[in-house]
Amino acid sequence: PAAVLLKDMKLMDVKLGQLGSWLAMRDFTPGGILGAVRRGYDRYYNKYINVRKGGLGGISMVVAGYVVLSYVWSYSHV
Protein backbone atom coordinates (compact mmCIF):
# COMPACT_ATOMS: atom_id res chain seq x y z
CA PRO A 1 0.00 0.00 0.00
CA ALA A 2 1.10 3.53 -0.74
CA ALA A 3 2.22 5.71 2.16
CA VAL A 4 -0.23 8.41 3.21
CA LEU A 5 1.14 11.86 3.98
CA LEU A 6 0.73 13.00 7.58
CA LYS A 7 -1.33 16.04 6.56
CA ASP A 8 -3.79 13.78 4.72
CA MET A 9 -4.31 11.35 7.63
CA LYS A 10 -7.49 11.29 9.66
CA LEU A 11 -7.22 11.97 13.39
CA MET A 12 -8.00 8.35 14.25
CA ASP A 13 -5.05 7.17 12.11
CA VAL A 14 -2.45 9.49 13.68
CA LYS A 15 -0.05 7.93 16.17
CA LEU A 16 0.38 9.66 19.52
CA GLY A 17 3.95 10.71 18.71
CA GLN A 18 2.77 12.34 15.46
CA LEU A 19 -0.07 14.28 17.06
CA GLY A 20 1.87 17.53 17.55
CA SER A 21 3.08 17.58 13.94
CA TRP A 22 -0.40 16.69 12.68
CA LEU A 23 -2.00 19.53 14.68
CA ALA A 24 0.62 21.97 13.39
CA MET A 25 -0.48 21.17 9.82
CA ARG A 26 -4.14 21.94 10.48
CA ASP A 27 -5.72 25.19 9.26
CA PHE A 28 -6.87 27.17 12.32
CA THR A 29 -7.91 30.29 10.39
CA PRO A 30 -11.61 31.24 10.59
CA GLY A 31 -12.10 29.91 7.06
CA GLY A 32 -10.39 26.63 7.91
CA ILE A 33 -12.46 26.15 11.06
CA LEU A 34 -15.66 27.00 9.17
CA GLY A 35 -14.72 24.48 6.48
CA ALA A 36 -14.11 21.78 9.09
CA VAL A 37 -17.48 22.47 10.73
CA ARG A 38 -19.17 22.37 7.32
CA ARG A 39 -17.51 19.05 6.42
CA GLY A 40 -18.55 17.60 9.79
CA TYR A 41 -22.13 18.77 9.33
CA ASP A 42 -22.25 17.36 5.80
CA ARG A 43 -20.89 14.01 7.00
CA TYR A 44 -23.45 13.87 9.85
CA TYR A 45 -26.31 14.93 7.57
CA ASN A 46 -25.49 12.35 4.90
CA LYS A 47 -24.99 9.55 7.42
CA TYR A 48 -28.01 10.06 9.70
CA ILE A 49 -30.53 12.45 8.13
CA ASN A 50 -30.32 12.12 4.34
CA VAL A 51 -30.89 8.38 4.16
CA ARG A 52 -33.32 6.30 2.16
CA LYS A 53 -34.80 4.48 5.14
CA GLY A 54 -34.47 6.77 8.12
CA GLY A 55 -34.62 6.04 11.79
CA LEU A 56 -34.49 7.93 15.04
CA GLY A 57 -30.68 7.76 15.40
CA GLY A 58 -29.75 11.14 13.94
CA ILE A 59 -32.63 13.11 15.43
CA SER A 60 -32.16 11.55 18.87
CA MET A 61 -28.46 12.56 18.85
CA VAL A 62 -29.40 16.17 18.10
CA VAL A 63 -32.00 16.16 20.88
CA ALA A 64 -29.57 14.55 23.34
CA GLY A 65 -26.95 17.18 22.47
CA TYR A 66 -29.49 19.94 23.05
CA VAL A 67 -30.48 18.46 26.42
CA VAL A 68 -26.85 18.27 27.56
CA LEU A 69 -26.08 21.82 26.39
CA SER A 70 -29.19 23.27 28.03
CA TYR A 71 -28.29 21.48 31.28
CA VAL A 72 -24.76 22.91 31.20
CA TRP A 73 -26.07 26.40 30.43
CA SER A 74 -28.67 26.22 33.23
CA TYR A 75 -26.30 25.03 35.95
CA SER A 76 -23.14 27.12 36.06
CA HIS A 77 -21.54 24.90 38.73
CA VAL A 78 -21.11 22.03 36.22
GROMACS .gro file of N, CA, C and O in nm:
model
  312
    1PRO      N    1   0.084  -0.120   0.000
    1PRO     CA    2   0.000   0.000   0.000
    1PRO      C    3   0.088   0.125   0.000
    1PRO      O    4   0.195   0.128   0.059
    2ALA      N    5   0.037   0.227  -0.065
    2ALA     CA    6   0.110   0.353  -0.074
    2ALA      C    7   0.106   0.426   0.060
    2ALA      O    8   0.008   0.418   0.135
    3ALA      N    9   0.214   0.496   0.090
    3ALA     CA   10   0.222   0.571   0.216
    3ALA      C   11   0.133   0.695   0.206
    3ALA      O   12   0.128   0.762   0.104
    4VAL      N   13   0.064   0.724   0.314
    4VAL     CA   14  -0.023   0.841   0.321
    4VAL      C   15   0.052   0.953   0.392
    4VAL      O   16   0.114   0.930   0.496
    5LEU      N   17   0.048   1.073   0.335
    5LEU     CA   18   0.114   1.186   0.398
    5LEU      C   19   0.047   1.218   0.531
    5LEU      O   20  -0.074   1.199   0.547
    6LEU      N   21   0.126   1.270   0.625
    6LEU     CA   22   0.073   1.300   0.758
    6LEU      C   23  -0.040   1.402   0.751
    6LEU      O   24  -0.139   1.389   0.823
    7LYS      N   25  -0.029   1.501   0.662
    7LYS     CA   26  -0.133   1.604   0.656
    7LYS      C   27  -0.264   1.550   0.600
    7LYS      O   28  -0.368   1.609   0.621
    8ASP      N   29  -0.259   1.437   0.529
    8ASP     CA   30  -0.379   1.378   0.472
    8ASP      C   31  -0.442   1.271   0.560
    8ASP      O   32  -0.547   1.218   0.527
    9MET      N   33  -0.379   1.240   0.674
    9MET     CA   34  -0.431   1.135   0.763
    9MET      C   35  -0.550   1.187   0.843
    9MET      O   36  -0.558   1.305   0.876
   10LYS      N   37  -0.639   1.096   0.876
   10LYS     CA   38  -0.749   1.129   0.966
   10LYS      C   39  -0.697   1.123   1.109
   10LYS      O   40  -0.598   1.056   1.138
   11LEU      N   41  -0.765   1.192   1.200
   11LEU     CA   42  -0.722   1.197   1.339
   11LEU      C   43  -0.710   1.058   1.401
   11LEU      O   44  -0.618   1.031   1.476
   12MET      N   45  -0.801   0.970   1.367
   12MET     CA   46  -0.800   0.835   1.425
   12MET      C   47  -0.681   0.753   1.377
   12MET      O   48  -0.645   0.654   1.439
   13ASP      N   49  -0.618   0.791   1.265
   13ASP     CA   50  -0.505   0.717   1.211
   13ASP      C   51  -0.371   0.771   1.256
   13ASP      O   52  -0.267   0.712   1.227
   14VAL      N   53  -0.370   0.885   1.326
   14VAL     CA   54  -0.245   0.949   1.368
   14VAL      C   55  -0.194   0.882   1.495
   14VAL      O   56  -0.270   0.860   1.589
   15LYS      N   57  -0.067   0.850   1.497
   15LYS     CA   58  -0.005   0.793   1.617
   15LYS      C   59   0.016   0.904   1.720
   15LYS      O   60   0.023   1.022   1.686
   16LEU      N   61   0.026   0.868   1.845
   16LEU     CA   62   0.038   0.966   1.952
   16LEU      C   63   0.163   1.053   1.935
   16LEU      O   64   0.159   1.173   1.959
   17GLY      N   65   0.273   0.996   1.891
   17GLY     CA   66   0.395   1.071   1.871
   17GLY      C   67   0.387   1.170   1.755
   17GLY      O   68   0.461   1.267   1.750
   18GLN      N   69   0.294   1.146   1.662
   18GLN     CA   70   0.277   1.234   1.546
   18GLN      C   71   0.172   1.341   1.569
   18GLN      O   72   0.152   1.426   1.484
   19LEU      N   73   0.106   1.339   1.683
   19LEU     CA   74  -0.007   1.428   1.706
   19LEU      C   75   0.032   1.576   1.700
   19LEU      O   76  -0.040   1.656   1.639
   20GLY      N   77   0.145   1.614   1.759
   20GLY     CA   78   0.187   1.753   1.755
   20GLY      C   79   0.213   1.801   1.614
   20GLY      O   80   0.169   1.911   1.575
   21SER      N   81   0.282   1.722   1.534
   21SER     CA   82   0.308   1.758   1.394
   21SER      C   83   0.179   1.765   1.314
   21SER      O   84   0.160   1.853   1.231
   22TRP      N   85   0.087   1.671   1.340
   22TRP     CA   86  -0.040   1.669   1.268
   22TRP      C   87  -0.121   1.793   1.300
   22TRP      O   88  -0.179   1.856   1.212
   23LEU      N   89  -0.126   1.832   1.430
   23LEU     CA   90  -0.200   1.953   1.468
   23LEU      C   91  -0.138   2.078   1.409
   23LEU      O   92  -0.209   2.172   1.374
   24ALA      N   93  -0.005   2.081   1.396
   24ALA     CA   94   0.062   2.197   1.339
   24ALA      C   95   0.027   2.216   1.192
   24ALA      O   96   0.033   2.327   1.140
   25MET      N   97  -0.013   2.109   1.124
   25MET     CA   98  -0.048   2.117   0.982
   25MET      C   99  -0.194   2.155   0.959
   25MET      O  100  -0.233   2.176   0.846
   26ARG      N  101  -0.273   2.161   1.064
   26ARG     CA  102  -0.414   2.194   1.048
   26ARG      C  103  -0.430   2.344   1.021
   26ARG      O  104  -0.348   2.426   1.057
   27ASP      N  105  -0.541   2.381   0.961
   27ASP     CA  106  -0.572   2.519   0.926
   27ASP      C  107  -0.664   2.577   1.034
   27ASP      O  108  -0.783   2.544   1.039
   28PHE      N  109  -0.609   2.660   1.122
   28PHE     CA  110  -0.687   2.717   1.232
   28PHE      C  111  -0.734   2.859   1.202
   28PHE      O  112  -0.768   2.933   1.294
   29THR      N  113  -0.735   2.899   1.075
   29THR     CA  114  -0.791   3.029   1.039
   29THR      C  115  -0.943   3.018   1.047
   29THR      O  116  -0.999   2.907   1.046
   30PRO      N  117  -1.013   3.132   1.055
   30PRO     CA  118  -1.161   3.124   1.059
   30PRO      C  119  -1.219   3.047   0.940
   30PRO      O  120  -1.314   2.970   0.955
   31GLY      N  121  -1.161   3.065   0.822
   31GLY     CA  122  -1.210   2.991   0.706
   31GLY      C  123  -1.186   2.842   0.718
   31GLY      O  124  -1.269   2.760   0.677
   32GLY      N  125  -1.070   2.804   0.772
   32GLY     CA  126  -1.039   2.663   0.791
   32GLY      C  127  -1.130   2.597   0.893
   32GLY      O  128  -1.175   2.484   0.874
   33ILE      N  129  -1.157   2.668   1.002
   33ILE     CA  130  -1.246   2.615   1.106
   33ILE      C  131  -1.388   2.603   1.051
   33ILE      O  132  -1.456   2.503   1.074
   34LEU      N  133  -1.432   2.705   0.977
   34LEU     CA  134  -1.566   2.700   0.917
   34LEU      C  135  -1.576   2.584   0.818
   34LEU      O  136  -1.678   2.514   0.815
   35GLY      N  137  -1.471   2.561   0.741
   35GLY     CA  138  -1.472   2.448   0.648
   35GLY      C  139  -1.479   2.314   0.720
   35GLY      O  140  -1.548   2.223   0.675
   36ALA      N  141  -1.407   2.302   0.831
   36ALA     CA  142  -1.411   2.178   0.909
   36ALA      C  143  -1.549   2.154   0.968
   36ALA      O  144  -1.599   2.041   0.968
   37VAL      N  145  -1.612   2.260   1.018
   37VAL     CA  146  -1.748   2.247   1.073
   37VAL      C  147  -1.844   2.208   0.962
   37VAL      O  148  -1.931   2.121   0.981
   38ARG      N  149  -1.829   2.269   0.845
   38ARG     CA  150  -1.917   2.237   0.732
   38ARG      C  151  -1.899   2.092   0.687
   38ARG      O  152  -1.998   2.023   0.660
   39ARG      N  153  -1.775   2.044   0.680
   39ARG     CA  154  -1.751   1.905   0.642
   39ARG      C  155  -1.810   1.809   0.746
   39ARG      O  156  -1.868   1.707   0.710
   40GLY      N  157  -1.797   1.843   0.874
   40GLY     CA  158  -1.855   1.760   0.979
   40GLY      C  159  -2.006   1.756   0.972
   40GLY      O  160  -2.068   1.650   0.986
   41TYR      N  161  -2.067   1.871   0.946
   41TYR     CA  162  -2.213   1.877   0.933
   41TYR      C  163  -2.258   1.796   0.812
   41TYR      O  164  -2.356   1.720   0.820
   42ASP      N  165  -2.188   1.811   0.700
   42ASP     CA  166  -2.225   1.736   0.580
   42ASP      C  167  -2.213   1.586   0.603
   42ASP      O  168  -2.299   1.508   0.560
   43ARG      N  169  -2.107   1.543   0.672
   43ARG     CA  170  -2.089   1.401   0.700
   43ARG      C  171  -2.202   1.349   0.790
   43ARG      O  172  -2.259   1.243   0.766
   44TYR      N  173  -2.236   1.425   0.895
   44TYR     CA  174  -2.345   1.387   0.985
   44TYR      C  175  -2.477   1.381   0.910
   44TYR      O  176  -2.554   1.285   0.922
   45TYR      N  177  -2.504   1.485   0.830
   45TYR     CA  178  -2.631   1.493   0.757
   45TYR      C  179  -2.646   1.375   0.662
   45TYR      O  180  -2.752   1.312   0.656
   46ASN      N  181  -2.541   1.344   0.587
   46ASN     CA  182  -2.549   1.235   0.490
   46ASN      C  183  -2.555   1.098   0.556
   46ASN      O  184  -2.611   1.004   0.499
   47LYS      N  185  -2.499   1.085   0.676
   47LYS     CA  186  -2.499   0.955   0.742
   47LYS      C  187  -2.629   0.928   0.819
   47LYS      O  188  -2.678   0.815   0.821
   48TYR      N  189  -2.686   1.030   0.882
   48TYR     CA  190  -2.801   1.006   0.970
   48TYR      C  191  -2.932   1.068   0.924
   48TYR      O  192  -3.039   1.019   0.960
   49ILE      N  193  -2.929   1.176   0.849
   49ILE     CA  194  -3.053   1.245   0.813
   49ILE      C  195  -3.095   1.214   0.669
   49ILE      O  196  -3.208   1.178   0.643
   50ASN      N  197  -3.002   1.228   0.577
   50ASN     CA  198  -3.032   1.212   0.434
   50ASN      C  199  -3.014   1.066   0.393
   50ASN      O  200  -2.927   1.032   0.315
   51VAL      N  201  -3.098   0.980   0.447
   51VAL     CA  202  -3.089   0.838   0.416
   51VAL      C  203  -3.220   0.791   0.354
   51VAL      O  204  -3.323   0.855   0.370
   52ARG      N  205  -3.213   0.680   0.284
   52ARG     CA  206  -3.332   0.630   0.216
   52ARG      C  207  -3.436   0.578   0.315
   52ARG      O  208  -3.554   0.606   0.305
   53LYS      N  209  -3.389   0.501   0.412
   53LYS     CA  210  -3.480   0.448   0.514
   53LYS      C  211  -3.433   0.501   0.648
   53LYS      O  212  -3.343   0.447   0.710
   54GLY      N  213  -3.493   0.608   0.692
   54GLY     CA  214  -3.447   0.677   0.812
   54GLY      C  215  -3.493   0.612   0.941
   54GLY      O  216  -3.584   0.530   0.943
   55GLY      N  217  -3.425   0.650   1.047
   55GLY     CA  218  -3.462   0.604   1.179
   55GLY      C  219  -3.454   0.720   1.277
   55GLY      O  220  -3.445   0.836   1.238
   56LEU      N  221  -3.454   0.689   1.402
   56LEU     CA  222  -3.449   0.793   1.504
   56LEU      C  223  -3.307   0.825   1.549
   56LEU      O  224  -3.289   0.912   1.634
   57GLY      N  225  -3.206   0.758   1.495
   57GLY     CA  226  -3.068   0.776   1.540
   57GLY      C  227  -3.018   0.919   1.531
   57GLY      O  228  -2.968   0.976   1.627
   58GLY      N  229  -3.028   0.980   1.414
   58GLY     CA  230  -2.975   1.114   1.394
   58GLY      C  231  -3.051   1.220   1.473
   58GLY      O  232  -2.991   1.307   1.538
   59ILE      N  233  -3.182   1.213   1.470
   59ILE     CA  234  -3.263   1.311   1.543
   59ILE      C  235  -3.243   1.297   1.693
   59ILE      O  236  -3.233   1.397   1.765
   60SER      N  237  -3.234   1.175   1.742
   60SER     CA  238  -3.216   1.155   1.887
   60SER      C  239  -3.079   1.207   1.933
   60SER      O  240  -3.067   1.258   2.045
   61MET      N  241  -2.976   1.199   1.848
   61MET     CA  242  -2.846   1.256   1.885
   61MET      C  243  -2.853   1.407   1.896
   61MET      O  244  -2.793   1.467   1.986
   62VAL      N  245  -2.925   1.472   1.805
   62VAL     CA  246  -2.940   1.617   1.810
   62VAL      C  247  -3.015   1.656   1.937
   62VAL      O  248  -2.977   1.750   2.007
   63VAL      N  249  -3.122   1.585   1.968
   63VAL     CA  250  -3.200   1.616   2.088
   63VAL      C  251  -3.117   1.591   2.214
   63VAL      O  252  -3.119   1.672   2.308
   64ALA      N  253  -3.042   1.483   2.218
   64ALA     CA  254  -2.957   1.455   2.334
   64ALA      C  255  -2.851   1.563   2.350
   64ALA      O  256  -2.822   1.608   2.462
   65GLY      N  257  -2.791   1.608   2.241
   65GLY     CA  258  -2.695   1.718   2.247
   65GLY      C  259  -2.757   1.846   2.299
   65GLY      O  260  -2.697   1.917   2.380
   66TYR      N  261  -2.879   1.875   2.255
   66TYR     CA  262  -2.949   1.994   2.305
   66TYR      C  263  -2.978   1.983   2.454
   66TYR      O  264  -2.962   2.080   2.528
   67VAL      N  265  -3.019   1.866   2.500
   67VAL     CA  266  -3.048   1.846   2.642
   67VAL      C  267  -2.922   1.867   2.726
   67VAL      O  268  -2.925   1.936   2.829
   68VAL      N  269  -2.811   1.811   2.682
   68VAL     CA  270  -2.685   1.827   2.756
   68VAL      C  271  -2.642   1.974   2.758
   68VAL      O  272  -2.604   2.027   2.863
   69LEU      N  273  -2.647   2.041   2.643
   69LEU     CA  274  -2.608   2.182   2.639
   69LEU      C  275  -2.699   2.269   2.726
   69LEU      O  276  -2.651   2.358   2.796
   70SER      N  277  -2.829   2.246   2.722
   70SER     CA  278  -2.919   2.327   2.803
   70SER      C  279  -2.897   2.301   2.952
   70SER      O  280  -2.907   2.393   3.034
   71TYR      N  281  -2.861   2.179   2.989
   71TYR     CA  282  -2.829   2.148   3.128
   71TYR      C  283  -2.704   2.224   3.172
   71TYR      O  284  -2.700   2.284   3.279
   72VAL      N  285  -2.600   2.222   3.087
   72VAL     CA  286  -2.476   2.291   3.120
   72VAL      C  287  -2.498   2.441   3.131
   72VAL      O  288  -2.445   2.508   3.220
   73TRP      N  289  -2.578   2.497   3.039
   73TRP     CA  290  -2.607   2.640   3.043
   73TRP      C  291  -2.691   2.679   3.166
   73TRP      O  292  -2.677   2.787   3.219
   74SER      N  293  -2.778   2.589   3.210
   74SER     CA  294  -2.867   2.622   3.323
   74SER      C  295  -2.796   2.614   3.458
   74SER      O  296  -2.829   2.685   3.550
   75TYR      N  297  -2.699   2.525   3.468
   75TYR     CA  298  -2.630   2.503   3.595
   75TYR      C  299  -2.484   2.543   3.580
   75TYR      O  300  -2.403   2.468   3.527
   76SER      N  301  -2.449   2.659   3.626
   76SER     CA  302  -2.314   2.712   3.606
   76SER      C  303  -2.209   2.637   3.690
   76SER      O  304  -2.091   2.649   3.663
   77HIS      N  305  -2.250   2.561   3.790
   77HIS     CA  306  -2.154   2.490   3.873
   77HIS      C  307  -2.099   2.365   3.806
   77HIS      O  308  -2.004   2.305   3.854
   78VAL      N  309  -2.157   2.324   3.691
   78VAL     CA  310  -2.111   2.203   3.622
   78VAL      C  311  -1.982   2.230   3.550
   78VAL      O  312  -1.959   2.321   3.485
   0.00000   0.00000   0.00000
